[in-house]
Amino acid sequence: MFIKSTEIIDTFAEAFGMWGTRVIITAETPKWANAAARAMTGFATSVIGCKCEAGIERELLPEETPDGRAGVSVLLFAFSAKGIEARLVERIGQCVMTCPTTACYNGLPEATETVNVGGKLRYFGDGYQASKMLGNQRLWRIPVMEGEFLIDESFGVQPAVGGGNFLVLGENLKITLDAVEEAVEVMKIPNVILPFPDGVVRSGSKVGSKYKALPASTNDAYCPSLRGCAPKTDLPENVSCVLEIVIDGLNEAAVAESMRLGIQAAAREGVVQITAGNYGGNLGQYHLQLHKIMQGAS
Amino acid sequence: MKLTLHTQPEVPLEVEVLNSTQLADKTVEEVAALTVFHGNREQLLGDFFTVEGKVKDNQLELEGDLSRVKLIGLGMSEGTLKITGSVGAHLGAEMTGGEIVVSGDAGDWVGREMSGGRITIKGNAGHMVGSAVRGASMGIQGGEIIIYGNAKNELGNGMRRGLIAVGGNTGDFTGVNMKAGTIIVLGQLGQRSGAGMVRGTILSTNHAQLLPTFTYNTTYKPTFLKNILFYLRKLGLPIEDAHINGDYQRWSGDSIELNKGEVLLFVDD
C-alpha cells in the first residue's frame, strides 16, 4: 500500500492490555493547570522505565470542569489498577498538590472500578483535612499554605491499550522530523496520549540485550548507523533516519484512529516507508494492522 | 398513581403509608383501604383522598392542601413523590432514597434523620429541617434537602452528613450541634448559628453575627464551594455568579467543641 510516495508496510503494531485513568486538573488560570499537568506527566514515557505512561490529553474549558475553572485532562496508564493507584498517589501528591491553586478530579466517573487516591493523600492534612460529599462523590479538602487542595477520593480505572505505534523511515533528519511533528499535531484526539517527548521517540527498542540485566535494548535493525554491522537491518538503502510515535489509549478504536490520522499526515515525499513495531505477535493482545487501519484513507 | 385530598382533616392526619415503596403493586381499592390516623382515631386513606391509577415506575403524585398531613414519604427508599400543594410535618422523615418534590410549603421536621435521597421544597419550610428528634444526637446522615424559600429555627440540628441548601433565610440555631455535612444559606443566617458544632460547613451569602466561640481565619476562595454551588445550580436553585467566584471569610468553631467546624461568609465587595 502506498500513500503518496510512502510505502505502508503490511505489518502490525503490537499493543498491550493496560489499565488507564483520566485525571482532571483545574486551577485559577490555565498557566497553573498546565504547570501541574506537565509536572505530573513528566518522566512517564515508558512503563518499563517509569512504572507508568502518562500525557496531557487536552486542555479543558471552564464549562467542562467540575469547578468552572480552566483545566487540563491527563491520561495515565500502568499494568494494573494497583499500579495506577500507586502512581497517582505519588504524582498527584508531588506534582499537583504542590502546584498553586490546583484541584484534582476523577475524569472517569462512570468507571466501575476505582482506586483510592484522595483518601490516601488526605493524611497530609494532619487531622485538619475535611471531606465533602456531593451526591455519591467524596471530595477531600487538604489545607495548604495557599488555601486548600481539593481532590476526589476515588478515581475510575478501566482496561486500556498501551503501545500502539508506527515508525517513520525518512531519507534524512529534516524530512522525518517534519513528518512526525505534523503527525503528532493531528493525532491528539480524545482518549489517547502520546507519552514520549512531544509525542516522538528516537530510541526504539527490541526485547532483550546482550547484557543480562537489561530487558530491552536499542532496536539495531532500525539504526542507520549500524546498517553494515548489525546482524540484520530492516532499513531500505535510502533511509537515514527513523522516528517512532507511540500511542496509548483508553480503547483500541481511539488508538487505531490516532494512528490512522498520524500515518496519513506523515506520508510524503522523502518518507520512504511507514512500518510498525511488533514482537511477532506473541506478547501483546492487540494487533493493529496498518493496512486495515488505513482502509478508506487516500 | 395520583391521590387528591377531598376532605380536609380537622386535626393532623398521619399517613405513614404514603410513599411509592409502600403503595407499589396495590390496587386503587387496596390503597383507599389503608389505615391512617386522624388525630388518635384510625380511619381509611380513602376517607380523605381520591385515589386514581396505579403506581408506575415508582412514581406517586399527591395534590391538595396537605398542610395538616404528616409523615408523607416516611422511610421512602426509592421512586419519586411529586406533591402539588403544601405539606405538614415530618415530610420524608427517615428517608433513605428516592426524591420528593413539593410545589408549596412544608411544615416542621422536613427530612428529619434522613440518610439518602433528595427533598426539594419550592416554598418555605418550618423548624427543624434535617434535624434529630428531641433526645437523639444525630440528624440527617446523608442525602439532600433543597429549600427555595426560607426555613425556620434549628435547621440541621445534629446533622451528621449530607447537604441542606436554603434559597432564603434561616432562623436561629442553624446547624446547632452539627457533626458534619454542609448547610448553604443564600439569605441571612439567624442568631447563634453553628452553636456547638463539631465539624461541617455553614455558608451564608450575607454577613452574620457569630458567637464569640468562633474565630476568624482568613478570607479566600474555597474551591469546593464552586463544586457545590455549581451542583445546586444544576439542580435548579438560582445561584449568582458572584457567589461562585467570590471571596469568603472563614470562621472556625465552635471552640466549646472540637473547633473543626467552619462558617463561611460571603464578602461583598
PDB file of C-alpha atoms in Angstrom, chain B:
ATOM      1  CA  MET B   1     -50.822   6.810  40.924  1.00  0.00           C
ATOM      2  CA  LYS B   2     -52.364  10.083  41.975  1.00  0.00           C
ATOM      3  CA  LEU B   3     -54.006  10.888  45.311  1.00  0.00           C
ATOM      4  CA  THR B   4     -56.061  14.058  45.651  1.00  0.00           C
ATOM      5  CA  LEU B   5     -57.220  15.365  49.020  1.00  0.00           C
ATOM      6  CA  HIS B   6     -61.039  15.600  49.009  1.00  0.00           C
ATOM      7  CA  THR B   7     -61.690  16.159  52.722  1.00  0.00           C
ATOM      8  CA  GLN B   8     -59.557  18.476  54.812  1.00  0.00           C
ATOM      9  CA  PRO B   9     -58.668  16.780  58.127  1.00  0.00           C
ATOM     10  CA  GLU B  10     -59.793  18.706  61.202  1.00  0.00           C
ATOM     11  CA  VAL B  11     -56.704  17.637  63.157  1.00  0.00           C
ATOM     12  CA  PRO B  12     -53.354  16.384  61.885  1.00  0.00           C
ATOM     13  CA  LEU B  13     -53.592  13.308  59.736  1.00  0.00           C
ATOM     14  CA  GLU B  14     -50.702  10.816  59.972  1.00  0.00           C
ATOM     15  CA  VAL B  15     -50.158   8.943  56.705  1.00  0.00           C
ATOM     16  CA  GLU B  16     -47.116   6.758  57.240  1.00  0.00           C
ATOM     17  CA  VAL B  17     -48.213   4.649  54.259  1.00  0.00           C
ATOM     18  CA  LEU B  18     -47.910   7.437  51.700  1.00  0.00           C
ATOM     19  CA  ASN B  19     -44.775   6.625  49.770  1.00  0.00           C
ATOM     20  CA  SER B  20     -44.205   4.933  46.437  1.00  0.00           C
ATOM     21  CA  THR B  21     -42.490   1.923  48.034  1.00  0.00           C
ATOM     22  CA  GLN B  22     -45.482   1.094  50.231  1.00  0.00           C
ATOM     23  CA  LEU B  23     -48.072   1.640  47.518  1.00  0.00           C
ATOM     24  CA  ALA B  24     -46.297  -0.304  44.763  1.00  0.00           C
ATOM     25  CA  ASP B  25     -48.362  -3.210  43.355  1.00  0.00           C
ATOM     26  CA  LYS B  26     -51.510  -2.107  45.203  1.00  0.00           C
ATOM     27  CA  THR B  27     -54.859  -1.512  43.505  1.00  0.00           C
ATOM     28  CA  VAL B  28     -56.879   1.676  43.934  1.00  0.00           C
ATOM     29  CA  GLU B  29     -59.200  -0.131  46.346  1.00  0.00           C
ATOM     30  CA  GLU B  30     -56.334  -1.522  48.413  1.00  0.00           C
ATOM     31  CA  VAL B  31     -54.727   1.906  48.708  1.00  0.00           C
ATOM     32  CA  ALA B  32     -58.024   3.547  49.692  1.00  0.00           C
ATOM     33  CA  ALA B  33     -58.459   0.912  52.401  1.00  0.00           C
ATOM     34  CA  LEU B  34     -55.093   1.593  54.068  1.00  0.00           C
ATOM     35  CA  THR B  35     -55.194   2.771  57.660  1.00  0.00           C
ATOM     36  CA  VAL B  36     -54.278   6.331  58.618  1.00  0.00           C
ATOM     37  CA  PHE B  37     -54.543   8.169  61.938  1.00  0.00           C
ATOM     38  CA  HIS B  38     -56.808  11.176  62.117  1.00  0.00           C
ATOM     39  CA  GLY B  39     -55.664  12.554  65.429  1.00  0.00           C
ATOM     40  CA  ASN B  40     -55.812   9.443  67.592  1.00  0.00           C
ATOM     41  CA  ARG B  41     -58.531   7.722  65.555  1.00  0.00           C
ATOM     42  CA  GLU B  42     -57.951   5.084  62.909  1.00  0.00           C
ATOM     43  CA  GLN B  43     -59.560   5.932  59.586  1.00  0.00           C
ATOM     44  CA  LEU B  44     -59.131   4.906  55.985  1.00  0.00           C
ATOM     45  CA  LEU B  45     -56.961   6.729  53.496  1.00  0.00           C
ATOM     46  CA  GLY B  46     -59.969   6.832  51.174  1.00  0.00           C
ATOM     47  CA  ASP B  47     -61.856   8.915  53.766  1.00  0.00           C
ATOM     48  CA  PHE B  48     -59.563  11.796  52.846  1.00  0.00           C
ATOM     49  CA  PHE B  49     -58.078  11.047  49.430  1.00  0.00           C
ATOM     50  CA  THR B  50     -59.374  10.172  45.996  1.00  0.00           C
ATOM     51  CA  VAL B  51     -57.095   7.521  44.537  1.00  0.00           C
ATOM     52  CA  GLU B  52     -56.528   7.148  40.791  1.00  0.00           C
ATOM     53  CA  GLY B  53     -54.329   4.885  38.652  1.00  0.00           C
ATOM     54  CA  LYS B  54     -51.516   2.546  39.675  1.00  0.00           C
ATOM     55  CA  VAL B  55     -48.002   3.196  40.893  1.00  0.00           C
ATOM     56  CA  LYS B  56     -45.950   3.170  37.703  1.00  0.00           C
ATOM     57  CA  ASP B  57     -42.165   3.489  37.554  1.00  0.00           C
ATOM     58  CA  ASN B  58     -42.212   4.142  41.294  1.00  0.00           C
ATOM     59  CA  GLN B  59     -43.937   7.482  40.757  1.00  0.00           C
ATOM     60  CA  LEU B  60     -46.589   8.872  43.043  1.00  0.00           C
ATOM     61  CA  GLU B  61     -48.448  12.193  42.888  1.00  0.00           C
ATOM     62  CA  LEU B  62     -50.269  13.967  45.693  1.00  0.00           C
ATOM     63  CA  GLU B  63     -52.429  17.035  45.308  1.00  0.00           C
ATOM     64  CA  GLY B  64     -54.217  19.422  47.639  1.00  0.00           C
ATOM     65  CA  ASP B  65     -53.590  21.485  50.732  1.00  0.00           C
ATOM     66  CA  LEU B  66     -51.785  18.812  52.757  1.00  0.00           C
ATOM     67  CA  SER B  67     -50.515  21.166  55.443  1.00  0.00           C
ATOM     68  CA  ARG B  68     -52.268  19.069  58.085  1.00  0.00           C
ATOM     69  CA  VAL B  69     -50.998  15.809  56.642  1.00  0.00           C
ATOM     70  CA  LYS B  70     -47.941  14.470  58.452  1.00  0.00           C
ATOM     71  CA  LEU B  71     -45.294  11.840  57.730  1.00  0.00           C
ATOM     72  CA  ILE B  72     -45.679  11.840  53.967  1.00  0.00           C
ATOM     73  CA  GLY B  73     -42.832   9.786  52.448  1.00  0.00           C
ATOM     74  CA  LEU B  74     -41.778   8.320  55.792  1.00  0.00           C
ATOM     75  CA  GLY B  75     -38.889   5.897  55.249  1.00  0.00           C
ATOM     76  CA  MET B  76     -39.078   6.235  51.468  1.00  0.00           C
ATOM     77  CA  SER B  77     -36.272   4.310  49.776  1.00  0.00           C
ATOM     78  CA  GLU B  78     -36.789   4.790  46.039  1.00  0.00           C
ATOM     79  CA  GLY B  79     -39.011   6.373  43.416  1.00  0.00           C
ATOM     80  CA  THR B  80     -40.439   9.831  43.036  1.00  0.00           C
ATOM     81  CA  LEU B  81     -43.093  11.590  45.083  1.00  0.00           C
ATOM     82  CA  LYS B  82     -44.423  14.748  43.470  1.00  0.00           C
ATOM     83  CA  ILE B  83     -46.641  16.925  45.638  1.00  0.00           C
ATOM     84  CA  THR B  84     -48.707  19.787  44.276  1.00  0.00           C
ATOM     85  CA  GLY B  85     -49.594  21.924  47.279  1.00  0.00           C
ATOM     86  CA  SER B  86     -48.201  22.324  50.778  1.00  0.00           C
ATOM     87  CA  VAL B  87     -47.382  19.554  53.242  1.00  0.00           C
ATOM     88  CA  GLY B  88     -47.379  19.070  57.001  1.00  0.00           C
ATOM     89  CA  ALA B  89     -44.661  17.967  59.393  1.00  0.00           C
ATOM     90  CA  HIS B  90     -42.141  15.133  59.073  1.00  0.00           C
ATOM     91  CA  LEU B  91     -42.047  15.073  55.281  1.00  0.00           C
ATOM     92  CA  GLY B  92     -39.519  12.441  54.146  1.00  0.00           C
ATOM     93  CA  ALA B  93     -38.534  11.570  57.681  1.00  0.00           C
ATOM     94  CA  GLU B  94     -36.066   8.663  57.858  1.00  0.00           C
ATOM     95  CA  MET B  95     -35.946   8.605  54.072  1.00  0.00           C
ATOM     96  CA  THR B  96     -33.122   6.521  52.566  1.00  0.00           C
ATOM     97  CA  GLY B  97     -33.531   7.126  48.835  1.00  0.00           C
ATOM     98  CA  GLY B  98     -35.703   8.475  46.041  1.00  0.00           C
ATOM     99  CA  GLU B  99     -36.901  12.016  45.524  1.00  0.00           C
ATOM    100  CA  ILE B 100     -39.695  14.178  46.930  1.00  0.00           C
ATOM    101  CA  VAL B 101     -40.649  17.461  45.283  1.00  0.00           C
ATOM    102  CA  VAL B 102     -43.130  19.836  46.931  1.00  0.00           C
ATOM    103  CA  SER B 103     -44.519  22.756  44.965  1.00  0.00           C
ATOM    104  CA  GLY B 104     -45.658  24.677  48.058  1.00  0.00           C
ATOM    105  CA  ASP B 105     -44.535  24.998  51.671  1.00  0.00           C
ATOM    106  CA  ALA B 106     -43.561  22.303  54.170  1.00  0.00           C
ATOM    107  CA  GLY B 107     -44.101  22.084  57.910  1.00  0.00           C
ATOM    108  CA  ASP B 108     -41.568  21.276  60.621  1.00  0.00           C
ATOM    109  CA  TRP B 109     -39.114  18.371  60.655  1.00  0.00           C
ATOM    110  CA  VAL B 110     -38.582  18.061  56.892  1.00  0.00           C
ATOM    111  CA  GLY B 111     -36.237  15.106  56.286  1.00  0.00           C
ATOM    112  CA  ARG B 112     -35.576  14.520  59.932  1.00  0.00           C
ATOM    113  CA  GLU B 113     -32.975  11.785  60.368  1.00  0.00           C
ATOM    114  CA  MET B 114     -32.951  11.008  56.651  1.00  0.00           C
ATOM    115  CA  SER B 115     -29.919   9.176  55.261  1.00  0.00           C
ATOM    116  CA  GLY B 116     -30.354   9.345  51.488  1.00  0.00           C
ATOM    117  CA  GLY B 117     -32.394  10.701  48.596  1.00  0.00           C
ATOM    118  CA  ARG B 118     -33.410  14.262  47.897  1.00  0.00           C
ATOM    119  CA  ILE B 119     -36.216  16.513  49.119  1.00  0.00           C
ATOM    120  CA  THR B 120     -36.976  19.712  47.230  1.00  0.00           C
ATOM    121  CA  ILE B 121     -39.349  22.326  48.676  1.00  0.00           C
ATOM    122  CA  LYS B 122     -40.250  25.077  46.224  1.00  0.00           C
ATOM    123  CA  GLY B 123     -41.733  27.236  49.005  1.00  0.00           C
ATOM    124  CA  ASN B 124     -40.764  27.703  52.652  1.00  0.00           C
ATOM    125  CA  ALA B 125     -40.081  25.125  55.350  1.00  0.00           C
ATOM    126  CA  GLY B 126     -40.710  25.087  59.079  1.00  0.00           C
ATOM    127  CA  HIS B 127     -38.467  24.400  62.054  1.00  0.00           C
ATOM    128  CA  MET B 128     -36.020  21.519  62.490  1.00  0.00           C
ATOM    129  CA  VAL B 129     -35.281  20.765  58.837  1.00  0.00           C
ATOM    130  CA  GLY B 130     -32.927  17.766  58.589  1.00  0.00           C
ATOM    131  CA  SER B 131     -32.716  17.523  62.350  1.00  0.00           C
ATOM    132  CA  ALA B 132     -32.622  14.872  65.024  1.00  0.00           C
ATOM    133  CA  VAL B 133     -35.701  14.254  67.103  1.00  0.00           C
ATOM    134  CA  ARG B 134     -35.535  15.567  70.639  1.00  0.00           C
ATOM    135  CA  GLY B 135     -33.297  13.342  72.719  1.00  0.00           C
ATOM    136  CA  ALA B 136     -31.411  11.948  69.712  1.00  0.00           C
ATOM    137  CA  SER B 137     -27.961  13.228  68.781  1.00  0.00           C
ATOM    138  CA  MET B 138     -27.870  12.552  65.023  1.00  0.00           C
ATOM    139  CA  GLY B 139     -29.856  14.496  62.481  1.00  0.00           C
ATOM    140  CA  ILE B 140     -29.654  13.995  58.746  1.00  0.00           C
ATOM    141  CA  GLN B 141     -26.999  11.398  57.915  1.00  0.00           C
ATOM    142  CA  GLY B 142     -26.999  11.696  54.145  1.00  0.00           C
ATOM    143  CA  GLY B 143     -28.996  12.900  51.180  1.00  0.00           C
ATOM    144  CA  GLU B 144     -30.003  16.395  50.160  1.00  0.00           C
ATOM    145  CA  ILE B 145     -32.673  18.901  51.183  1.00  0.00           C
ATOM    146  CA  ILE B 146     -33.171  21.870  48.872  1.00  0.00           C
ATOM    147  CA  ILE B 147     -35.499  24.675  50.027  1.00  0.00           C
ATOM    148  CA  TYR B 148     -36.136  27.519  47.628  1.00  0.00           C
ATOM    149  CA  GLY B 149     -37.675  29.821  50.249  1.00  0.00           C
ATOM    150  CA  ASN B 150     -36.954  30.343  53.939  1.00  0.00           C
ATOM    151  CA  ALA B 151     -36.563  27.861  56.782  1.00  0.00           C
ATOM    152  CA  LYS B 152     -37.160  28.400  60.479  1.00  0.00           C
ATOM    153  CA  ASN B 153     -35.130  27.513  63.580  1.00  0.00           C
ATOM    154  CA  GLU B 154     -32.658  24.696  64.200  1.00  0.00           C
ATOM    155  CA  LEU B 155     -32.144  23.693  60.605  1.00  0.00           C
ATOM    156  CA  GLY B 156     -29.635  20.810  60.548  1.00  0.00           C
ATOM    157  CA  ASN B 157     -29.703  20.211  64.290  1.00  0.00           C
ATOM    158  CA  GLY B 158     -27.233  17.360  64.920  1.00  0.00           C
ATOM    159  CA  MET B 159     -26.554  16.994  61.194  1.00  0.00           C
ATOM    160  CA  ARG B 160     -24.018  14.216  60.533  1.00  0.00           C
ATOM    161  CA  ARG B 161     -23.675  14.187  56.739  1.00  0.00           C
ATOM    162  CA  GLY B 162     -25.411  15.428  53.581  1.00  0.00           C
ATOM    163  CA  LEU B 163     -26.318  18.753  52.054  1.00  0.00           C
ATOM    164  CA  ILE B 164     -29.024  21.246  53.033  1.00  0.00           C
ATOM    165  CA  ALA B 165     -29.450  24.301  50.832  1.00  0.00           C
ATOM    166  CA  VAL B 166     -31.800  27.196  51.536  1.00  0.00           C
ATOM    167  CA  GLY B 167     -32.542  29.839  48.939  1.00  0.00           C
ATOM    168  CA  GLY B 168     -33.775  32.352  51.528  1.00  0.00           C
ATOM    169  CA  ASN B 169     -33.141  32.956  55.210  1.00  0.00           C
ATOM    170  CA  THR B 170     -32.884  30.555  58.127  1.00  0.00           C
ATOM    171  CA  GLY B 171     -33.974  31.006  61.704  1.00  0.00           C
ATOM    172  CA  ASP B 172     -31.919  30.811  64.872  1.00  0.00           C
ATOM    173  CA  PHE B 173     -29.526  28.000  65.740  1.00  0.00           C
ATOM    174  CA  THR B 174     -28.870  26.945  62.166  1.00  0.00           C
ATOM    175  CA  GLY B 175     -26.533  23.929  62.311  1.00  0.00           C
ATOM    176  CA  VAL B 176     -26.720  23.683  66.079  1.00  0.00           C
ATOM    177  CA  ASN B 177     -24.755  20.674  67.364  1.00  0.00           C
ATOM    178  CA  MET B 178     -23.777  19.853  63.783  1.00  0.00           C
ATOM    179  CA  LYS B 179     -21.351  16.904  63.484  1.00  0.00           C
ATOM    180  CA  ALA B 180     -20.513  17.262  59.772  1.00  0.00           C
ATOM    181  CA  GLY B 181     -22.126  17.935  56.421  1.00  0.00           C
ATOM    182  CA  THR B 182     -22.885  21.134  54.552  1.00  0.00           C
ATOM    183  CA  ILE B 183     -25.507  23.846  55.031  1.00  0.00           C
ATOM    184  CA  ILE B 184     -25.771  26.515  52.339  1.00  0.00           C
ATOM    185  CA  VAL B 185     -27.901  29.574  53.104  1.00  0.00           C
ATOM    186  CA  LEU B 186     -28.269  32.034  50.265  1.00  0.00           C
ATOM    187  CA  GLY B 187     -30.036  34.506  52.546  1.00  0.00           C
ATOM    188  CA  GLN B 188     -29.485  35.581  56.129  1.00  0.00           C
ATOM    189  CA  LEU B 189     -28.495  33.258  58.965  1.00  0.00           C
ATOM    190  CA  GLY B 190     -30.423  33.578  62.211  1.00  0.00           C
ATOM    191  CA  GLN B 191     -28.770  34.050  65.584  1.00  0.00           C
ATOM    192  CA  ARG B 192     -26.330  31.617  67.200  1.00  0.00           C
ATOM    193  CA  SER B 193     -25.650  29.701  64.020  1.00  0.00           C
ATOM    194  CA  GLY B 194     -23.268  26.775  64.459  1.00  0.00           C
ATOM    195  CA  ALA B 195     -23.624  26.709  68.228  1.00  0.00           C
ATOM    196  CA  GLY B 196     -21.983  23.530  69.477  1.00  0.00           C
ATOM    197  CA  MET B 197     -20.921  22.427  66.015  1.00  0.00           C
ATOM    198  CA  VAL B 198     -18.118  19.856  65.901  1.00  0.00           C
ATOM    199  CA  ARG B 199     -17.300  19.685  62.201  1.00  0.00           C
ATOM    200  CA  GLY B 200     -19.082  20.614  58.993  1.00  0.00           C
ATOM    201  CA  THR B 201     -19.705  23.735  56.965  1.00  0.00           C
ATOM    202  CA  ILE B 202     -22.287  26.500  57.260  1.00  0.00           C
ATOM    203  CA  LEU B 203     -22.238  29.043  54.475  1.00  0.00           C
ATOM    204  CA  SER B 204     -24.115  32.271  54.131  1.00  0.00           C
ATOM    205  CA  THR B 205     -24.005  34.770  51.301  1.00  0.00           C
ATOM    206  CA  ASN B 206     -24.705  37.520  53.835  1.00  0.00           C
ATOM    207  CA  HIS B 207     -22.969  38.920  56.864  1.00  0.00           C
ATOM    208  CA  ALA B 208     -23.798  37.143  60.126  1.00  0.00           C
ATOM    209  CA  GLN B 209     -23.207  37.829  63.794  1.00  0.00           C
ATOM    210  CA  LEU B 210     -21.369  34.764  65.051  1.00  0.00           C
ATOM    211  CA  LEU B 211     -20.913  33.512  68.597  1.00  0.00           C
ATOM    212  CA  PRO B 212     -17.736  34.604  70.407  1.00  0.00           C
ATOM    213  CA  THR B 213     -16.580  30.982  70.322  1.00  0.00           C
ATOM    214  CA  PHE B 214     -15.902  31.309  66.589  1.00  0.00           C
ATOM    215  CA  THR B 215     -12.514  32.580  65.362  1.00  0.00           C
ATOM    216  CA  TYR B 216     -11.748  34.368  62.119  1.00  0.00           C
ATOM    217  CA  ASN B 217      -9.144  32.517  59.997  1.00  0.00           C
ATOM    218  CA  THR B 218      -8.834  34.121  56.605  1.00  0.00           C
ATOM    219  CA  THR B 219     -10.629  35.410  53.536  1.00  0.00           C
ATOM    220  CA  TYR B 220     -10.237  33.159  50.489  1.00  0.00           C
ATOM    221  CA  LYS B 221     -11.943  31.359  47.638  1.00  0.00           C
ATOM    222  CA  PRO B 222     -12.679  27.802  48.768  1.00  0.00           C
ATOM    223  CA  THR B 223     -12.582  25.636  45.643  1.00  0.00           C
ATOM    224  CA  PHE B 224     -15.022  23.061  46.977  1.00  0.00           C
ATOM    225  CA  LEU B 225     -17.704  25.743  47.220  1.00  0.00           C
ATOM    226  CA  LYS B 226     -17.605  26.188  43.478  1.00  0.00           C
ATOM    227  CA  ASN B 227     -18.348  22.486  43.055  1.00  0.00           C
ATOM    228  CA  ILE B 228     -21.242  22.605  45.496  1.00  0.00           C
ATOM    229  CA  LEU B 229     -22.732  25.813  44.119  1.00  0.00           C
ATOM    230  CA  PHE B 230     -22.473  24.563  40.513  1.00  0.00           C
ATOM    231  CA  TYR B 231     -24.141  21.356  41.659  1.00  0.00           C
ATOM    232  CA  LEU B 232     -27.003  23.280  43.278  1.00  0.00           C
ATOM    233  CA  ARG B 233     -27.377  25.450  40.204  1.00  0.00           C
ATOM    234  CA  LYS B 234     -27.705  22.291  38.108  1.00  0.00           C
ATOM    235  CA  LEU B 235     -30.460  21.133  40.448  1.00  0.00           C
ATOM    236  CA  GLY B 236     -32.301  24.373  39.728  1.00  0.00           C
ATOM    237  CA  LEU B 237     -31.514  26.574  42.733  1.00  0.00           C
ATOM    238  CA  PRO B 238     -30.705  30.093  41.498  1.00  0.00           C
ATOM    239  CA  ILE B 239     -27.042  30.749  42.313  1.00  0.00           C
ATOM    240  CA  GLU B 240     -25.378  34.033  41.416  1.00  0.00           C
ATOM    241  CA  ASP B 241     -22.010  34.023  39.658  1.00  0.00           C
ATOM    242  CA  ALA B 242     -20.676  36.378  42.323  1.00  0.00           C
ATOM    243  CA  HIS B 243     -21.295  33.744  44.990  1.00  0.00           C
ATOM    244  CA  ILE B 244     -19.473  31.098  42.955  1.00  0.00           C
ATOM    245  CA  ASN B 245     -16.454  33.236  42.178  1.00  0.00           C
ATOM    246  CA  GLY B 246     -16.300  35.468  45.231  1.00  0.00           C
ATOM    247  CA  ASP B 247     -14.296  35.561  48.438  1.00  0.00           C
ATOM    248  CA  TYR B 248     -15.476  34.112  51.740  1.00  0.00           C
ATOM    249  CA  GLN B 249     -14.438  34.749  55.312  1.00  0.00           C
ATOM    250  CA  ARG B 250     -13.651  31.513  57.074  1.00  0.00           C
ATOM    251  CA  TRP B 251     -14.523  31.309  60.760  1.00  0.00           C
ATOM    252  CA  SER B 252     -13.718  28.165  62.727  1.00  0.00           C
ATOM    253  CA  GLY B 253     -15.653  26.897  65.685  1.00  0.00           C
ATOM    254  CA  ASP B 254     -17.347  26.021  67.855  1.00  0.00           C
ATOM    255  CA  SER B 255     -14.423  26.194  70.285  1.00  0.00           C
ATOM    256  CA  ILE B 256     -16.575  24.828  73.087  1.00  0.00           C
ATOM    257  CA  GLU B 257     -16.495  21.650  70.988  1.00  0.00           C
ATOM    258  CA  LEU B 258     -13.802  20.271  68.646  1.00  0.00           C
ATOM    259  CA  ASN B 259     -13.373  23.632  66.860  1.00  0.00           C
ATOM    260  CA  LYS B 260     -13.178  21.890  63.477  1.00  0.00           C
ATOM    261  CA  GLY B 261     -16.399  23.291  62.100  1.00  0.00           C
ATOM    262  CA  GLU B 262     -16.454  26.294  59.802  1.00  0.00           C
ATOM    263  CA  VAL B 263     -18.743  29.160  58.940  1.00  0.00           C
ATOM    264  CA  LEU B 264     -18.098  30.734  55.543  1.00  0.00           C
ATOM    265  CA  LEU B 265     -19.448  34.220  54.995  1.00  0.00           C
ATOM    266  CA  PHE B 266     -19.511  35.802  51.550  1.00  0.00           C
ATOM    267  CA  VAL B 267     -17.550  39.017  51.296  1.00  0.00           C
ATOM    268  CA  ASP B 268     -19.468  41.527  49.223  1.00  0.00           C
ATOM    269  CA  ASP B 269     -17.073  43.917  47.511  1.00  0.00           C
TER     270      ASP B 269
END
